[in-house]
Amino acid sequence: MSFLQRPVNSLSYLFTLKFFSMSRYLVFGLCLCLYILSIYKFYIHGRESPSLSLIIDNDPSLTQSATGLARATALELEELLQESVNISDFVSMAGRIVKFAVLAEATVSEETVDESIIFSSLEKHFPWWLPDPSTYLPWHRRRKTERDETGIVVCVGSRNKVYAIHLIRILRDVLDSKLPIEIAYGGDVDLSFADRHDFMTLGHNIRLVNLEDHFDESVVSLQDGGFAMKPFSMLASRFRQIIMVDADTIFLQAPDQVFVTEPGLVETGTLFWHDKALGEGTVDRHRWIEGFLKDKDPSPSLSQTMFWTDNLAEQQDSAVVCMDKGKPRVFTSLLFSVWMNLKNVRDEVTYRNTFGDKETFWLAAELTQTPYHFNPWYASCLGTLKTNDTVCGSQAGQRDHRGDLFWYNGAIRLNKWKAGRELVNITHWMSGKQDSSGLNEWWVDGENAGPTADMWCLRGDNLTSVVSLSVWSVMQKMTKVAKEVDDRYWPIDHA
């Protein structure tokens, strides 16, 4: 008998199909109601709420969409608020930062994800941060112009104002750099109104950023924060792609295309440079870092460096730091570096184990397993020839990915640690090296050692006469501009 010849049985069959079809929707609806109820109970009853793992176990589909993943991660971060972080426990803090990276990536991945989810979590975990509408955040759904895509950030106080003007005038008048510049400072105490006015007269595309408008000064203490200001300035910046520069840095090439021409920066969103390859480091510093990595192997970005293999004293020269905040994991890594430079954290932990901020950038990336890139060469010595295999000077030079001189720190002074306005005359360059092979011996030529040394000397086997390079003519133009700056801005009592 055909299907049409069995009306009663066929009708029963159709009702059965309909019932099972509706049952799937009923089960889904019931799970959704239970989830909403659990979320409500979580916010109303706090600790009495079911754990995140239980909620997800009951309905694994919650993390299968960007919104679901964002909400689930925010819940987990909410639970973590019940436990305070010991400021010396960088590993636990790194775990929280990783969760923020997941939350940021989920928020960026789909425009339908509500930004208030991540804003709420950030506000609860970092209440000292007061995000300004101008600050670049990777999840902001706002139109961005090419102008605020890449820029230079310089931390300036009245004490290093002239060095910063040297830097800006050389960028504009010698290297023809068109990048916008932000001058970050820690309130009126740090940079006076008269000094701020001087910067505004240097030309267009220069903006002043008062860090007191972005952070709670009672917690961050940046009025005289010194090194600590740098990561905070990067976080507050309106730029997506940031070139953070010390005021006493001098570029030998325009940095405008660095986010396009440097392969490691393009790949990872970070570009760091090594400091001087100075002898053996302090046992305590290496033990401190190794303590964070006892349960996992260091990344190749660390394990393949001389800092790690040869136990060097320093790893990073943070006079220039390049980071792309548009990459969520890079952004959250920067946030971790900022946390390491909070007043109580830096005073009680970070700066007891490092020299200022310099190691916090790569360390934040390392502990959160964020890919990062170091230029392979260690710092060079720029100065004058002392012997046929030794160069002495106050300037530490850095190279681009091709091996050409890119920038140096130490100002354009002969010795910035001594009074006077005598300008440096660089004639030779002793290159730093990439590995342990070959000769590379640093020492101090003078009475003072350490960062305020009278003069650093580098003995090696890779000597170059700068006079024979195209950069020589650039240096001569820089000297002329620096003299003009000194004539106008160098205080009479410093002459």
JSON list of N, CA and C in Angstrom, two decimals, residues 11-71:
[
{"chain": "A", "resi": 11, "resn": "LEU", "atom": "N", "xyz": [-0.09, 10.45, 9.07]},
{"chain": "A", "resi": 11, "resn": "LEU", "atom": "CA", "xyz": [-0.29, 11.61, 9.95]},
{"chain": "A", "resi": 11, "resn": "LEU", "atom": "C", "xyz": [0.50, 11.46, 11.24]},
{"chain": "A", "resi": 12, "resn": "SER", "atom": "N", "xyz": [0.51, 10.28, 11.79]},
{"chain": "A", "resi": 12, "resn": "SER", "atom": "CA", "xyz": [1.29, 10.04, 13.02]},
{"chain": "A", "resi": 12, "resn": "SER", "atom": "C", "xyz": [2.77, 10.26, 12.77]},
{"chain": "A", "resi": 13, "resn": "TYR", "atom": "N", "xyz": [3.22, 9.81, 11.62]},
{"chain": "A", "resi": 13, "resn": "TYR", "atom": "CA", "xyz": [4.63, 9.97, 11.26]},
{"chain": "A", "resi": 13, "resn": "TYR", "atom": "C", "xyz": [5.03, 11.44, 11.17]},
{"chain": "A", "resi": 14, "resn": "LEU", "atom": "N", "xyz": [4.14, 12.25, 10.56]},
{"chain": "A", "resi": 14, "resn": "LEU", "atom": "CA", "xyz": [4.41, 13.69, 10.42]},
{"chain": "A", "resi": 14, "resn": "LEU", "atom": "C", "xyz": [4.46, 14.37, 11.78]},
{"chain": "A", "resi": 15, "resn": "PHE", "atom": "N", "xyz": [3.52, 14.00, 12.67]},
{"chain": "A", "resi": 15, "resn": "PHE", "atom": "CA", "xyz": [3.53, 14.60, 14.01]},
{"chain": "A", "resi": 15, "resn": "PHE", "atom": "C", "xyz": [4.80, 14.22, 14.77]},
{"chain": "A", "resi": 16, "resn": "THR", "atom": "N", "xyz": [5.27, 12.99, 14.54]},
{"chain": "A", "resi": 16, "resn": "THR", "atom": "CA", "xyz": [6.51, 12.56, 15.22]},
{"chain": "A", "resi": 16, "resn": "THR", "atom": "C", "xyz": [7.71, 13.38, 14.77]},
{"chain": "A", "resi": 17, "resn": "LEU", "atom": "N", "xyz": [7.79, 13.59, 13.43]},
{"chain": "A", "resi": 17, "resn": "LEU", "atom": "CA", "xyz": [8.88, 14.41, 12.90]},
{"chain": "A", "resi": 17, "resn": "LEU", "atom": "C", "xyz": [8.82, 15.82, 13.47]},
{"chain": "A", "resi": 18, "resn": "LYS", "atom": "N", "xyz": [7.64, 16.41, 13.51]},
{"chain": "A", "resi": 18, "resn": "LYS", "atom": "CA", "xyz": [7.47, 17.77, 13.99]},
{"chain": "A", "resi": 18, "resn": "LYS", "atom": "C", "xyz": [7.87, 17.89, 15.45]},
{"chain": "A", "resi": 19, "resn": "PHE", "atom": "N", "xyz": [7.51, 16.86, 16.24]},
{"chain": "A", "resi": 19, "resn": "PHE", "atom": "CA", "xyz": [7.82, 16.88, 17.67]},
{"chain": "A", "resi": 19, "resn": "PHE", "atom": "C", "xyz": [9.33, 16.91, 17.90]},
{"chain": "A", "resi": 20, "resn": "PHE", "atom": "N", "xyz": [10.05, 16.01, 17.20]},
{"chain": "A", "resi": 20, "resn": "PHE", "atom": "CA", "xyz": [11.50, 15.97, 17.39]},
{"chain": "A", "resi": 20, "resn": "PHE", "atom": "C", "xyz": [12.18, 17.24, 16.89]},
{"chain": "A", "resi": 21, "resn": "SER", "atom": "N", "xyz": [11.65, 17.80, 15.82]},
{"chain": "A", "resi": 21, "resn": "SER", "atom": "CA", "xyz": [12.21, 19.04, 15.30]},
{"chain": "A", "resi": 21, "resn": "SER", "atom": "C", "xyz": [12.06, 20.16, 16.31]},
{"chain": "A", "resi": 22, "resn": "MET", "atom": "N", "xyz": [10.84, 20.25, 16.90]},
{"chain": "A", "resi": 22, "resn": "MET", "atom": "CA", "xyz": [10.60, 21.30, 17.90]},
{"chain": "A", "resi": 22, "resn": "MET", "atom": "C", "xyz": [11.42, 21.05, 19.17]},
{"chain": "A", "resi": 23, "resn": "SER", "atom": "N", "xyz": [11.67, 19.79, 19.48]},
{"chain": "A", "resi": 23, "resn": "SER", "atom": "CA", "xyz": [12.39, 19.48, 20.71]},
{"chain": "A", "resi": 23, "resn": "SER", "atom": "C", "xyz": [13.79, 20.06, 20.70]},
{"chain": "A", "resi": 24, "resn": "ARG", "atom": "N", "xyz": [14.43, 20.06, 19.53]},
{"chain": "A", "resi": 24, "resn": "ARG", "atom": "CA", "xyz": [15.79, 20.62, 19.44]},
{"chain": "A", "resi": 24, "resn": "ARG", "atom": "C", "xyz": [15.79, 22.10, 19.81]},
{"chain": "A", "resi": 25, "resn": "TYR", "atom": "N", "xyz": [14.77, 22.83, 19.31]},
{"chain": "A", "resi": 25, "resn": "TYR", "atom": "CA", "xyz": [14.68, 24.26, 19.64]},
{"chain": "A", "resi": 25, "resn": "TYR", "atom": "C", "xyz": [14.39, 24.47, 21.12]},
{"chain": "A", "resi": 26, "resn": "LEU", "atom": "N", "xyz": [13.54, 23.58, 21.69]},
{"chain": "A", "resi": 26, "resn": "LEU", "atom": "CA", "xyz": [13.21, 23.70, 23.11]},
{"chain": "A", "resi": 26, "resn": "LEU", "atom": "C", "xyz": [14.45, 23.48, 23.97]},
{"chain": "A", "resi": 27, "resn": "VAL", "atom": "N", "xyz": [15.27, 22.48, 23.61]},
{"chain": "A", "resi": 27, "resn": "VAL", "atom": "CA", "xyz": [16.49, 22.21, 24.37]},
{"chain": "A", "resi": 27, "resn": "VAL", "atom": "C", "xyz": [17.45, 23.39, 24.27]},
{"chain": "A", "resi": 28, "resn": "PHE", "atom": "N", "xyz": [17.61, 23.92, 23.04]},
{"chain": "A", "resi": 28, "resn": "PHE", "atom": "CA", "xyz": [18.49, 25.08, 22.85]},
{"chain": "A", "resi": 28, "resn": "PHE", "atom": "C", "xyz": [18.00, 26.28, 23.65]},
{"chain": "A", "resi": 29, "resn": "GLY", "atom": "N", "xyz": [16.68, 26.50, 23.60]},
{"chain": "A", "resi": 29, "resn": "GLY", "atom": "CA", "xyz": [16.11, 27.62, 24.34]},
{"chain": "A", "resi": 29, "resn": "GLY", "atom": "C", "xyz": [16.30, 27.47, 25.83]},
{"chain": "A", "resi": 30, "resn": "LEU", "atom": "N", "xyz": [16.14, 26.23, 26.32]},
{"chain": "A", "resi": 30, "resn": "LEU", "atom": "CA", "xyz": [16.33, 25.97, 27.75]},
{"chain": "A", "resi": 30, "resn": "LEU", "atom": "C", "xyz": [17.77, 26.25, 28.17]},
{"chain": "A", "resi": 31, "resn": "CYS", "atom": "N", "xyz": [18.74, 25.79, 27.32]},
{"chain": "A", "resi": 31, "resn": "CYS", "atom": "CA", "xyz": [20.16, 26.05, 27.63]},
{"chain": "A", "resi": 31, "resn": "CYS", "atom": "C", "xyz": [20.45, 27.54, 27.65]},
{"chain": "A", "resi": 32, "resn": "LEU", "atom": "N", "xyz": [19.86, 28.27, 26.70]},
{"chain": "A", "resi": 32, "resn": "LEU", "atom": "CA", "xyz": [20.09, 29.71, 26.64]},
{"chain": "A", "resi": 32, "resn": "LEU", "atom": "C", "xyz": [19.53, 30.39, 27.88]},
{"chain": "A", "resi": 33, "resn": "CYS", "atom": "N", "xyz": [18.34, 29.96, 28.30]},
{"chain": "A", "resi": 33, "resn": "CYS", "atom": "CA", "xyz": [17.75, 30.55, 29.52]},
{"chain": "A", "resi": 33, "resn": "CYS", "atom": "C", "xyz": [18.61, 30.26, 30.74]},
{"chain": "A", "resi": 34, "resn": "LEU", "atom": "N", "xyz": [19.13, 29.03, 30.84]},
{"chain": "A", "resi": 34, "resn": "LEU", "atom": "CA", "xyz": [19.99, 28.69, 31.97]},
{"chain": "A", "resi": 34, "resn": "LEU", "atom": "C", "xyz": [21.25, 29.54, 31.98]},
{"chain": "A", "resi": 35, "resn": "TYR", "atom": "N", "xyz": [21.82, 29.78, 30.78]},
{"chain": "A", "resi": 35, "resn": "TYR", "atom": "CA", "xyz": [23.02, 30.62, 30.68]},
{"chain": "A", "resi": 35, "resn": "TYR", "atom": "C", "xyz": [22.73, 32.04, 31.13]},
{"chain": "A", "resi": 36, "resn": "ILE", "atom": "N", "xyz": [21.63, 32.62, 30.63]},
{"chain": "A", "resi": 36, "resn": "ILE", "atom": "CA", "xyz": [21.27, 34.00, 31.01]},
{"chain": "A", "resi": 36, "resn": "ILE", "atom": "C", "xyz": [21.05, 34.08, 32.51]},
{"chain": "A", "resi": 37, "resn": "LEU", "atom": "N", "xyz": [20.37, 33.05, 33.06]},
{"chain": "A", "resi": 37, "resn": "LEU", "atom": "CA", "xyz": [20.12, 33.03, 34.50]},
{"chain": "A", "resi": 37, "resn": "LEU", "atom": "C", "xyz": [21.42, 32.96, 35.28]},
{"chain": "A", "resi": 38, "resn": "SER", "atom": "N", "xyz": [22.37, 32.15, 34.77]},
{"chain": "A", "resi": 38, "resn": "SER", "atom": "CA", "xyz": [23.66, 32.03, 35.47]},
{"chain": "A", "resi": 38, "resn": "SER", "atom": "C", "xyz": [24.43, 33.34, 35.43]},
{"chain": "A", "resi": 39, "resn": "ILE", "atom": "N", "xyz": [24.38, 34.04, 34.30]},
{"chain": "A", "resi": 39, "resn": "ILE", "atom": "CA", "xyz": [25.04, 35.33, 34.19]},
{"chain": "A", "resi": 39, "resn": "ILE", "atom": "C", "xyz": [24.43, 36.32, 35.17]},
{"chain": "A", "resi": 40, "resn": "TYR", "atom": "N", "xyz": [23.10, 36.34, 35.24]},
{"chain": "A", "resi": 40, "resn": "TYR", "atom": "CA", "xyz": [22.40, 37.23, 36.15]},
{"chain": "A", "resi": 40, "resn": "TYR", "atom": "C", "xyz": [22.80, 36.93, 37.58]},
{"chain": "A", "resi": 41, "resn": "LYS", "atom": "N", "xyz": [22.81, 35.64, 37.90]},
{"chain": "A", "resi": 41, "resn": "LYS", "atom": "CA", "xyz": [23.16, 35.25, 39.26]},
{"chain": "A", "resi": 41, "resn": "LYS", "atom": "C", "xyz": [24.60, 35.62, 39.58]},
{"chain": "A", "resi": 42, "resn": "PHE", "atom": "N", "xyz": [25.48, 35.52, 38.58]},
{"chain": "A", "resi": 42, "resn": "PHE", "atom": "CA", "xyz": [26.88, 35.87, 38.79]},
{"chain": "A", "resi": 42, "resn": "PHE", "atom": "C", "xyz": [27.03, 37.33, 39.19]},
{"chain": "A", "resi": 43, "resn": "TYR", "atom": "N", "xyz": [26.37, 38.22, 38.48]},
{"chain": "A", "resi": 43, "resn": "TYR", "atom": "CA", "xyz": [26.50, 39.65, 38.76]},
{"chain": "A", "resi": 43, "resn": "TYR", "atom": "C", "xyz": [25.77, 40.06, 40.03]},
{"chain": "A", "resi": 44, "resn": "ILE", "atom": "N", "xyz": [24.70, 39.33, 40.36]},
{"chain": "A", "resi": 44, "resn": "ILE", "atom": "CA", "xyz": [23.94, 39.70, 41.55]},
{"chain": "A", "resi": 44, "resn": "ILE", "atom": "C", "xyz": [24.55, 39.11, 42.81]},
{"chain": "A", "resi": 45, "resn": "HIS", "atom": "N", "xyz": [25.03, 37.86, 42.72]},
{"chain": "A", "resi": 45, "resn": "HIS", "atom": "CA", "xyz": [25.46, 37.17, 43.93]},
{"chain": "A", "resi": 45, "resn": "HIS", "atom": "C", "xyz": [26.96, 36.97, 44.02]},
{"chain": "A", "resi": 46, "resn": "GLY", "atom": "N", "xyz": [27.72, 37.43, 43.03]},
{"chain": "A", "resi": 46, "resn": "GLY", "atom": "CA", "xyz": [29.18, 37.40, 43.14]},
{"chain": "A", "resi": 46, "resn": "GLY", "atom": "C", "xyz": [29.73, 36.00, 43.32]},
{"chain": "A", "resi": 47, "resn": "ARG", "atom": "N", "xyz": [30.31, 35.73, 44.50]},
{"chain": "A", "resi": 47, "resn": "ARG", "atom": "CA", "xyz": [31.00, 34.47, 44.75]},
{"chain": "A", "resi": 47, "resn": "ARG", "atom": "C", "xyz": [30.06, 33.27, 44.71]},
{"chain": "A", "resi": 48, "resn": "GLU", "atom": "N", "xyz": [28.77, 33.49, 44.93]},
{"chain": "A", "resi": 48, "resn": "GLU", "atom": "CA", "xyz": [27.83, 32.38, 44.96]},
{"chain": "A", "resi": 48, "resn": "GLU", "atom": "C", "xyz": [27.49, 31.88, 43.56]},
{"chain": "A", "resi": 49, "resn": "SER", "atom": "N", "xyz": [27.96, 32.58, 42.52]},
{"chain": "A", "resi": 49, "resn": "SER", "atom": "CA", "xyz": [27.62, 32.21, 41.15]},
{"chain": "A", "resi": 49, "resn": "SER", "atom": "C", "xyz": [28.38, 30.96, 40.74]},
{"chain": "A", "resi": 50, "resn": "PRO", "atom": "N", "xyz": [27.83, 30.20, 39.78]},
{"chain": "A", "resi": 50, "resn": "PRO", "atom": "CA", "xyz": [28.56, 29.04, 39.28]},
{"chain": "A", "resi": 50, "resn": "PRO", "atom": "C", "xyz": [29.83, 29.46, 38.57]},
{"chain": "A", "resi": 51, "resn": "SER", "atom": "N", "xyz": [30.84, 28.62, 38.58]},
{"chain": "A", "resi": 51, "resn": "SER", "atom": "CA", "xyz": [32.12, 28.97, 37.96]},
{"chain": "A", "resi": 51, "resn": "SER", "atom": "C", "xyz": [31.97, 29.02, 36.45]},
{"chain": "A", "resi": 52, "resn": "LEU", "atom": "N", "xyz": [32.90, 29.73, 35.83]},
{"chain": "A", "resi": 52, "resn": "LEU", "atom": "CA", "xyz": [32.89, 29.84, 34.37]},
{"chain": "A", "resi": 52, "resn": "LEU", "atom": "C", "xyz": [33.01, 28.47, 33.73]},
{"chain": "A", "resi": 53, "resn": "SER", "atom": "N", "xyz": [33.87, 27.62, 34.27]},
{"chain": "A", "resi": 53, "resn": "SER", "atom": "CA", "xyz": [34.07, 26.30, 33.68]},
{"chain": "A", "resi": 53, "resn": "SER", "atom": "C", "xyz": [32.79, 25.49, 33.69]},
{"chain": "A", "resi": 54, "resn": "LEU", "atom": "N", "xyz": [31.99, 25.62, 34.77]},
{"chain": "A", "resi": 54, "resn": "LEU", "atom": "CA", "xyz": [30.72, 24.89, 34.84]},
{"chain": "A", "resi": 54, "resn": "LEU", "atom": "C", "xyz": [29.74, 25.40, 33.79]},
{"chain": "A", "resi": 55, "resn": "ILE", "atom": "N", "xyz": [29.69, 26.72, 33.61]},
{"chain": "A", "resi": 55, "resn": "ILE", "atom": "CA", "xyz": [28.79, 27.30, 32.61]},
{"chain": "A", "resi": 55, "resn": "ILE", "atom": "C", "xyz": [29.16, 26.81, 31.22]},
{"chain": "A", "resi": 56, "resn": "ILE", "atom": "N", "xyz": [30.46, 26.83, 30.91]},
{"chain": "A", "resi": 56, "resn": "ILE", "atom": "CA", "xyz": [30.89, 26.42, 29.58]},
{"chain": "A", "resi": 56, "resn": "ILE", "atom": "C", "xyz": [30.72, 24.93, 29.38]},
{"chain": "A", "resi": 57, "resn": "ASP", "atom": "N", "xyz": [30.95, 24.13, 30.46]},
{"chain": "A", "resi": 57, "resn": "ASP", "atom": "CA", "xyz": [30.75, 22.69, 30.34]},
{"chain": "A", "resi": 57, "resn": "ASP", "atom": "C", "xyz": [29.30, 22.35, 30.00]},
{"chain": "A", "resi": 58, "resn": "ASN", "atom": "N", "xyz": [28.36, 23.12, 30.57]},
{"chain": "A", "resi": 58, "resn": "ASN", "atom": "CA", "xyz": [26.94, 22.89, 30.30]},
{"chain": "A", "resi": 58, "resn": "ASN", "atom": "C", "xyz": [26.56, 23.28, 28.87]},
{"chain": "A", "resi": 59, "resn": "ASP", "atom": "N", "xyz": [27.30, 24.26, 28.30]},
{"chain": "A", "resi": 59, "resn": "ASP", "atom": "CA", "xyz": [26.99, 24.70, 26.94]},
{"chain": "A", "resi": 59, "resn": "ASP", "atom": "C", "xyz": [28.28, 25.15, 26.25]},
{"chain": "A", "resi": 60, "resn": "PRO", "atom": "N", "xyz": [29.06, 24.21, 25.70]},
{"chain": "A", "resi": 60, "resn": "PRO", "atom": "CA", "xyz": [30.33, 24.56, 25.05]},
{"chain": "A", "resi": 60, "resn": "PRO", "atom": "C", "xyz": [30.19, 25.53, 23.89]},
{"chain": "A", "resi": 61, "resn": "SER", "atom": "N", "xyz": [28.99, 25.63, 23.33]},
{"chain": "A", "resi": 61, "resn": "SER", "atom": "CA", "xyz": [28.79, 26.51, 22.16]},
{"chain": "A", "resi": 61, "resn": "SER", "atom": "C", "xyz": [28.98, 27.98, 22.51]},
{"chain": "A", "resi": 62, "resn": "LEU", "atom": "N", "xyz": [29.03, 28.29, 23.82]},
{"chain": "A", "resi": 62, "resn": "LEU", "atom": "CA", "xyz": [29.15, 29.69, 24.23]},
{"chain": "A", "resi": 62, "resn": "LEU", "atom": "C", "xyz": [30.42, 30.33, 23.70]},
{"chain": "A", "resi": 63, "resn": "THR", "atom": "N", "xyz": [31.49, 29.56, 23.55]},
{"chain": "A", "resi": 63, "resn": "THR", "atom": "CA", "xyz": [32.76, 30.13, 23.09]},
{"chain": "A", "resi": 63, "resn": "THR", "atom": "C", "xyz": [32.97, 29.96, 21.59]},
{"chain": "A", "resi": 64, "resn": "GLN", "atom": "N", "xyz": [31.93, 29.53, 20.89]},
{"chain": "A", "resi": 64, "resn": "GLN", "atom": "CA", "xyz": [32.09, 29.28, 19.46]},
{"chain": "A", "resi": 64, "resn": "GLN", "atom": "C", "xyz": [31.86, 30.53, 18.62]},
{"chain": "A", "resi": 65, "resn": "SER", "atom": "N", "xyz": [31.47, 31.63, 19.19]},
{"chain": "A", "resi": 65, "resn": "SER", "atom": "CA", "xyz": [31.34, 32.89, 18.48]},
{"chain": "A", "resi": 65, "resn": "SER", "atom": "C", "xyz": [32.22, 33.92, 19.17]},
{"chain": "A", "resi": 66, "resn": "ALA", "atom": "N", "xyz": [32.54, 34.99, 18.46]},
{"chain": "A", "resi": 66, "resn": "ALA", "atom": "CA", "xyz": [33.39, 36.03, 19.04]},
{"chain": "A", "resi": 66, "resn": "ALA", "atom": "C", "xyz": [32.74, 36.65, 20.26]},
{"chain": "A", "resi": 67, "resn": "THR", "atom": "N", "xyz": [31.43, 36.92, 20.15]},
{"chain": "A", "resi": 67, "resn": "THR", "atom": "CA", "xyz": [30.72, 37.51, 21.30]},
{"chain": "A", "resi": 67, "resn": "THR", "atom": "C", "xyz": [30.71, 36.55, 22.47]},
{"chain": "A", "resi": 68, "resn": "GLY", "atom": "N", "xyz": [30.46, 35.26, 22.19]},
{"chain": "A", "resi": 68, "resn": "GLY", "atom": "CA", "xyz": [30.46, 34.28, 23.27]},
{"chain": "A", "resi": 68, "resn": "GLY", "atom": "C", "xyz": [31.81, 34.17, 23.93]},
{"chain": "A", "resi": 69, "resn": "LEU", "atom": "N", "xyz": [32.88, 34.17, 23.12]},
{"chain": "A", "resi": 69, "resn": "LEU", "atom": "CA", "xyz": [34.23, 34.09, 23.67]},
{"chain": "A", "resi": 69, "resn": "LEU", "atom": "C", "xyz": [34.55, 35.32, 24.50]},
{"chain": "A", "resi": 70, "resn": "ALA", "atom": "N", "xyz": [34.14, 36.50, 24.01]},
{"chain": "A", "resi": 70, "resn": "ALA", "atom": "CA", "xyz": [34.39, 37.75, 24.75]},
{"chain": "A", "resi": 70, "resn": "ALA", "atom": "C", "xyz": [33.69, 37.73, 26.10]},
{"chain": "A", "resi": 71, "resn": "ARG", "atom": "N", "xyz": [32.43, 37.32, 26.11]},
{"chain": "A", "resi": 71, "resn": "ARG", "atom": "CA", "xyz": [31.67, 37.29, 27.36]},
{"chain": "A", "resi": 71, "resn": "ARG", "atom": "C", "xyz": [32.23, 36.24, 28.32]}
]
